[in-house]
Amino acid sequence: MSAPAYAPAHAARNVDCTTVLLDDAPPQWDELPLPGAPGFYSSRPWHQANRALSGAAESVVLAWTAAPGGHRLQAVVPVSRYPDDPGKPANAFLHPARLFSAAGLPATQWGPITLLGTTAGYETAPICASGQQTAWARATAQAIPAEGTAAMLHLDEPAAMAVHAHFPDAPLLLTSARSVLTLTAASVDEHYAQLPSRKRYLAHKETARLQEAGSTLTVKDLADCDINQLVELQLLTQRRHNAPDDPAAFQTGFRRILSSPRLLQAARVFLAHDRHGELVAYHLAFIHDDTLLVRNIGLDYERATHGEYFAVMVHAPLRYAFEHGLRQIDFGLEAFSQKLRRGARPVLLWSALLRPPAGWTPAHTIACNRRRAAELLTAMGAHLEPDEAERLRTIGRTGLITP
C-alpha cells in the first residue's frame, strides 16, 4: 500500500496533457531551455542519448496549450518507472530508499520507484516555458503513478522551492550537494592570484608537478578521440570506486553522443599524456550556456602519478573556460573536499517526494534532513565558508529547508 500522491496547489486551466515514449518526444522540447547544468541534463538530446541505460520504462508527459494554428508545448516531465524490485534503480544515487535510509523504512516499502526529471546527471529542474509552472505541475500530477514512490531528485534550492510552491505537502529532503566554481576574475592568472594562500599554493604545486614530469595537456573534440582508450580509462576509475564497470554501456554512451549533433558540438575532452606520449587521464565535459559541466573522468592510477587527475579535472578546464568566455564550472556530486579545496562552492540539492512510501510522516522528513545535514557538514566542514556551515547547522537543528 502506498501513501496518496500530492495534488498540485493550483489548477491549470486550458492545459492538455499527453504521454509519449521518450524516443517520440517532440522537437518543441528544445524550445524550453534552462540555464546551467540542470538545463543541460534536462534537455531532449541528453535524455534520448541516455535512454534505456538505467533499466526503467521511460516516457514523457507533455503539457500543451492552444495556440494559433495548433498547440504550443509549455512543459515536459520525463518519467522513469522502475520494476517492482527492491534493488531498482540499481544506482544508489537514484534510489530513494538508499538516499533516505535514515527514515528507517525497508526498501520493500518504497517500491516500485518512479523518478520524474533527469536520471542521468543528478541535477534536475522543472522543464517549462517562462510563466508556465502551473502547466508543469499539471503534467507532473498526471505523471505520478497510482502505486509506489514518486520522487524528483537533486533539485537546487530555487528549483526545490518552485516544486514546493505547487506541491506544498510533498516532503523536501536534503540529498547531496554539487560543487560549482564561479569565475569572477578577468583571467586565469587573476583567478589564481585571488585564491586564498593555501589554495593558491596548491594550484601552483599541482601545475608545477605536471610540468616537471613532462606531461602534456590537450583539448579535443570527442570525434577526434579514440573511444576505446577513453573506455579503458573509465573502467579503471569505475573499478577503483567499486562502481558499475560495463564496457558495453560506456561504448554505447559515447556512440550516442557521437550520433547527436547537439551533444557532440557541446562535448570537450581534456587529455593528459605522460612524457612518453601515453594517454593516462581524460575528462569529458559539456558546454551549456556559460557553464562547463564535468561529466566523466578516467585515470590510469599506476602511470598518472604527477597530478594528472587534477590537471584534467580542474586546471585545464579552468584555463579553457577563461579562454572561451565561460563563467562557471560545475563539478557535480561527491568528492567535496577535492573540489572545495580548489575553489568550488557547494550548492545544496534537495529531493521532493511527490508520493512518499506508505507510513511516511513529518518526523521522517526531519530525521532524514538532520542526518544528511550532519553528514554533509562532516564531509565539507573544513572547507566551508561561515554562512555555508551555518546553513547546514540550521537544517541540522530544524530538519527543514526553511528556518
CSV table of C-alpha atoms in Angstrom, one decimal, residues 93-336:
chain,number,residue,atom,x,y,z
A,93,PHE,CA,22.2,8.0,-6.2
A,94,LEU,CA,18.8,7.4,-7.8
A,95,HIS,CA,17.2,5.1,-5.2
A,96,PRO,CA,15.1,7.0,-2.7
A,97,ALA,CA,15.2,4.1,-0.2
A,98,ARG,CA,19.0,4.3,-0.1
A,99,LEU,CA,19.3,8.1,-0.3
A,100,PHE,CA,16.9,8.4,2.6
A,101,SER,CA,17.7,5.3,4.6
A,102,ALA,CA,17.7,7.5,7.8
A,103,ALA,CA,13.9,7.2,7.6
A,104,GLY,CA,14.3,3.6,8.6
A,105,LEU,CA,11.7,2.3,6.1
A,106,PRO,CA,12.6,-1.0,4.4
A,107,ALA,CA,13.3,-0.9,0.6
A,108,THR,CA,10.3,-3.1,0.0
A,109,GLN,CA,8.1,-0.4,1.4
A,110,TRP,CA,9.2,2.1,-1.2
A,111,GLY,CA,8.7,0.4,-4.5
A,112,PRO,CA,8.0,0.4,-7.3
A,113,ILE,CA,10.0,3.6,-7.8
A,114,THR,CA,9.1,6.3,-10.3
A,115,LEU,CA,11.5,9.2,-10.8
A,116,LEU,CA,10.5,12.4,-12.5
A,117,GLY,CA,13.1,14.6,-14.2
A,118,THR,CA,16.6,13.6,-15.2
A,119,THR,CA,18.1,10.3,-14.1
A,120,ALA,CA,21.5,10.8,-15.8
A,121,GLY,CA,23.2,13.8,-14.3
A,122,TYR,CA,22.0,14.2,-10.8
A,123,GLU,CA,20.8,17.8,-11.4
A,124,THR,CA,17.2,18.4,-12.4
A,125,ALA,CA,14.6,21.2,-12.5
A,126,PRO,CA,11.1,21.8,-13.7
A,127,ILE,CA,11.1,21.9,-17.6
A,128,CYS,CA,8.7,24.6,-18.7
A,129,ALA,CA,8.3,27.8,-20.6
A,130,SER,CA,8.5,31.1,-18.7
A,131,GLY,CA,5.4,31.6,-16.6
A,132,GLN,CA,4.1,28.0,-17.2
A,133,GLN,CA,5.0,26.3,-13.9
A,134,THR,CA,1.3,25.6,-13.4
A,135,ALA,CA,1.2,23.7,-16.7
A,136,TRP,CA,4.3,21.8,-15.5
A,137,ALA,CA,2.5,20.9,-12.2
A,138,ARG,CA,-0.5,19.6,-14.1
A,139,ALA,CA,1.8,17.3,-16.2
A,140,THR,CA,3.7,16.3,-13.1
A,141,ALA,CA,0.4,15.3,-11.3
A,142,GLN,CA,-0.5,13.2,-14.3
A,143,ALA,CA,2.9,11.5,-14.3
A,144,ILE,CA,2.6,10.3,-10.7
A,145,PRO,CA,1.6,6.6,-10.7
A,146,ALA,CA,-1.1,5.1,-8.6
A,147,GLU,CA,1.3,2.9,-6.6
A,148,GLY,CA,4.8,3.1,-5.2
A,149,THR,CA,7.1,6.0,-4.5
A,150,ALA,CA,7.4,9.0,-6.9
A,151,ALA,CA,10.2,11.5,-6.5
A,152,MET,CA,12.1,14.3,-8.1
A,153,LEU,CA,15.7,14.1,-7.2
A,154,HIS,CA,18.6,16.5,-7.0
A,155,LEU,CA,16.9,19.9,-7.1
A,156,ASP,CA,18.9,23.0,-6.2
A,157,GLU,CA,17.1,25.2,-3.6
A,158,PRO,CA,15.4,27.6,-6.1
A,159,ALA,CA,14.1,24.6,-8.0
A,160,ALA,CA,13.0,22.8,-4.8
A,161,MET,CA,11.1,25.9,-3.7
A,162,ALA,CA,9.4,26.1,-7.1
A,163,VAL,CA,8.3,22.5,-6.7
A,164,HIS,CA,7.2,23.2,-3.2
A,165,ALA,CA,5.0,26.2,-4.4
A,166,HIS,CA,2.9,23.7,-6.4
A,167,PHE,CA,3.2,20.7,-4.2
A,168,PRO,CA,3.4,22.2,-0.7
A,169,ASP,CA,2.7,18.9,1.1
A,170,ALA,CA,5.4,17.0,-0.6
A,171,PRO,CA,8.4,16.4,1.7
A,172,LEU,CA,11.6,18.1,0.7
A,173,LEU,CA,14.7,16.0,1.7
A,174,LEU,CA,18.3,17.2,1.7
A,175,THR,CA,20.0,14.9,-0.6
A,176,SER,CA,23.6,16.0,-1.6
A,177,ALA,CA,25.4,19.0,-3.0
A,178,ARG,CA,27.1,19.8,-6.2
A,179,SER,CA,30.3,21.8,-6.3
A,180,VAL,CA,30.4,24.8,-8.6
A,181,LEU,CA,33.3,27.1,-9.4
A,182,THR,CA,32.1,30.6,-10.4
A,183,LEU,CA,34.6,32.6,-12.4
A,184,THR,CA,34.6,36.2,-11.4
A,185,ALA,CA,38.2,37.2,-12.4
A,186,ALA,CA,39.2,38.6,-15.8
A,187,SER,CA,41.8,35.9,-16.5
A,188,VAL,CA,43.1,32.6,-15.2
A,189,ASP,CA,46.1,34.3,-13.7
A,190,GLU,CA,44.0,36.7,-11.9
A,191,HIS,CA,41.8,33.9,-10.7
A,192,TYR,CA,44.8,32.1,-9.1
A,193,ALA,CA,46.0,35.3,-7.6
A,194,GLN,CA,42.7,35.9,-5.9
A,195,LEU,CA,42.7,32.5,-4.2
A,196,PRO,CA,43.4,32.2,-0.5
A,197,SER,CA,47.1,31.4,0.0
A,198,ARG,CA,46.6,27.7,0.7
A,199,LYS,CA,44.5,27.2,-2.4
A,200,ARG,CA,46.9,29.3,-4.5
A,201,TYR,CA,49.9,27.3,-3.2
A,202,LEU,CA,48.1,24.0,-4.0
A,203,ALA,CA,47.3,25.2,-7.6
A,204,HIS,CA,50.9,26.2,-8.3
A,205,LYS,CA,52.2,23.0,-6.8
A,206,GLU,CA,50.0,20.8,-8.9
A,207,THR,CA,50.7,22.7,-12.2
A,208,ALA,CA,54.5,22.7,-11.5
A,209,ARG,CA,54.5,19.0,-10.7
A,210,LEU,CA,52.9,18.2,-14.0
A,211,GLN,CA,55.4,20.3,-15.9
A,212,GLU,CA,58.4,18.8,-14.2
A,213,ALA,CA,57.1,15.3,-15.1
A,214,GLY,CA,57.0,16.3,-18.8
A,215,SER,CA,53.2,15.5,-19.0
A,216,THR,CA,51.2,17.4,-21.6
A,217,LEU,CA,47.6,18.6,-21.7
A,218,THR,CA,45.4,18.9,-24.8
A,219,VAL,CA,41.7,19.6,-25.5
A,220,LYS,CA,40.0,17.8,-28.3
A,221,ASP,CA,36.5,17.3,-29.8
A,222,LEU,CA,35.1,13.9,-28.9
A,223,ALA,CA,35.0,12.9,-32.6
A,224,ASP,CA,38.8,13.2,-32.7
A,225,CYS,CA,39.4,10.9,-29.8
A,226,ASP,CA,40.0,7.1,-29.6
A,227,ILE,CA,36.8,6.0,-27.8
A,228,ASN,CA,38.4,2.6,-26.9
A,229,GLN,CA,41.1,4.4,-25.0
A,230,LEU,CA,38.6,6.5,-23.1
A,231,VAL,CA,36.6,3.5,-22.1
A,232,GLU,CA,39.7,1.7,-20.8
A,233,LEU,CA,40.5,4.6,-18.6
A,234,GLN,CA,36.9,4.9,-17.5
A,235,LEU,CA,36.8,1.3,-16.5
A,236,LEU,CA,39.9,1.7,-14.3
A,237,THR,CA,38.2,4.6,-12.4
A,238,GLN,CA,34.9,2.8,-12.0
A,239,ARG,CA,36.7,-0.3,-10.6
A,240,ARG,CA,38.7,1.8,-8.3
A,241,HIS,CA,35.5,3.1,-6.7
A,242,ASN,CA,33.5,-0.2,-6.9
A,243,ALA,CA,31.2,1.4,-9.4
A,244,PRO,CA,29.4,-0.2,-12.4
A,245,ASP,CA,32.0,-1.2,-15.0
A,246,ASP,CA,30.2,-2.5,-18.0
A,247,PRO,CA,32.4,-1.6,-21.1
A,248,ALA,CA,29.4,-2.1,-23.5
A,249,ALA,CA,27.4,0.6,-21.6
A,250,PHE,CA,30.3,3.1,-21.8
A,251,GLN,CA,30.8,2.3,-25.5
A,252,THR,CA,27.0,2.9,-26.1
A,253,GLY,CA,27.1,6.2,-24.2
A,254,PHE,CA,30.0,7.5,-26.3
A,255,ARG,CA,28.4,6.3,-29.5
A,256,ARG,CA,25.2,8.1,-28.7
A,257,ILE,CA,27.0,11.3,-28.0
A,258,LEU,CA,28.8,11.0,-31.3
A,259,SER,CA,25.5,10.4,-33.1
A,260,SER,CA,23.8,13.5,-31.5
A,261,PRO,CA,24.9,16.7,-33.3
A,262,ARG,CA,23.9,18.9,-30.4
A,263,LEU,CA,25.7,16.8,-27.8
A,264,LEU,CA,28.8,16.3,-30.0
A,265,GLN,CA,29.0,20.1,-30.5
A,266,ALA,CA,28.9,20.6,-26.7
A,267,ALA,CA,31.4,17.9,-25.8
A,268,ARG,CA,35.0,18.7,-25.0
A,269,VAL,CA,37.7,16.1,-23.9
A,270,PHE,CA,40.6,17.2,-21.8
A,271,LEU,CA,43.5,14.7,-22.1
A,272,ALA,CA,46.7,14.2,-20.2
A,273,HIS,CA,49.7,12.3,-21.8
A,274,ASP,CA,52.8,11.3,-20.0
A,275,ARG,CA,56.3,12.1,-21.2
A,276,HIS,CA,56.2,9.1,-23.4
A,277,GLY,CA,53.1,10.2,-25.2
A,278,GLU,CA,50.8,7.7,-23.5
A,279,LEU,CA,47.3,8.7,-22.6
A,280,VAL,CA,47.0,8.5,-18.8
A,281,ALA,CA,43.9,10.6,-18.0
A,282,TYR,CA,40.8,12.1,-19.6
A,283,HIS,CA,37.9,14.2,-18.6
A,284,LEU,CA,34.7,14.5,-20.7
A,285,ALA,CA,32.9,17.8,-20.2
A,286,PHE,CA,30.0,19.6,-21.9
A,287,ILE,CA,29.4,23.3,-22.6
A,288,HIS,CA,25.9,24.6,-21.9
A,289,ASP,CA,25.3,28.4,-22.0
A,290,ASP,CA,28.2,29.8,-19.9
A,291,THR,CA,28.8,26.6,-17.9
A,292,LEU,CA,31.3,23.8,-18.4
A,293,LEU,CA,30.0,20.6,-16.9
A,294,VAL,CA,32.3,17.9,-15.6
A,295,ARG,CA,30.9,14.5,-16.7
A,296,ASN,CA,33.3,11.6,-16.9
A,297,ILE,CA,36.8,11.2,-15.5
A,298,GLY,CA,39.1,8.3,-16.4
A,299,LEU,CA,42.6,7.7,-15.0
A,300,ASP,CA,45.4,5.2,-15.2
A,301,TYR,CA,46.3,5.2,-11.5
A,302,GLU,CA,49.7,3.4,-11.9
A,303,ARG,CA,51.0,5.8,-14.5
A,304,ALA,CA,49.2,9.1,-13.7
A,305,THR,CA,51.3,9.9,-10.6
A,306,HIS,CA,52.1,13.6,-11.2
A,307,GLY,CA,48.8,15.4,-10.7
A,308,GLU,CA,47.2,14.5,-14.0
A,309,TYR,CA,43.8,13.9,-12.3
A,310,PHE,CA,43.5,17.5,-11.0
A,311,ALA,CA,45.1,18.8,-14.2
A,312,VAL,CA,42.3,17.3,-16.4
A,313,MET,CA,39.5,17.8,-13.8
A,314,VAL,CA,40.3,21.4,-12.7
A,315,HIS,CA,43.3,23.2,-14.1
A,316,ALA,CA,42.9,22.5,-17.9
A,317,PRO,CA,39.1,23.2,-17.8
A,318,LEU,CA,39.7,26.3,-15.8
A,319,ARG,CA,42.0,27.7,-18.4
A,320,TYR,CA,39.7,26.6,-21.2
A,321,ALA,CA,36.7,28.3,-19.5
A,322,PHE,CA,38.6,31.7,-19.3
A,323,GLU,CA,39.8,31.4,-22.9
A,324,HIS,CA,36.2,30.8,-24.2
A,325,GLY,CA,34.2,33.2,-22.0
A,326,LEU,CA,32.6,30.7,-19.8
A,327,ARG,CA,31.7,31.8,-16.3
A,328,GLN,CA,31.1,28.6,-14.3
A,329,ILE,CA,32.4,25.1,-13.9
A,330,ASP,CA,30.0,22.5,-12.5
A,331,PHE,CA,31.9,19.6,-10.9
A,332,GLY,CA,28.8,17.6,-10.0
A,333,LEU,CA,28.3,15.5,-6.9
A,334,GLU,CA,30.6,14.0,-4.2
A,335,ALA,CA,34.4,14.3,-3.7
A,336,PHE,CA,33.6,17.5,-1.9
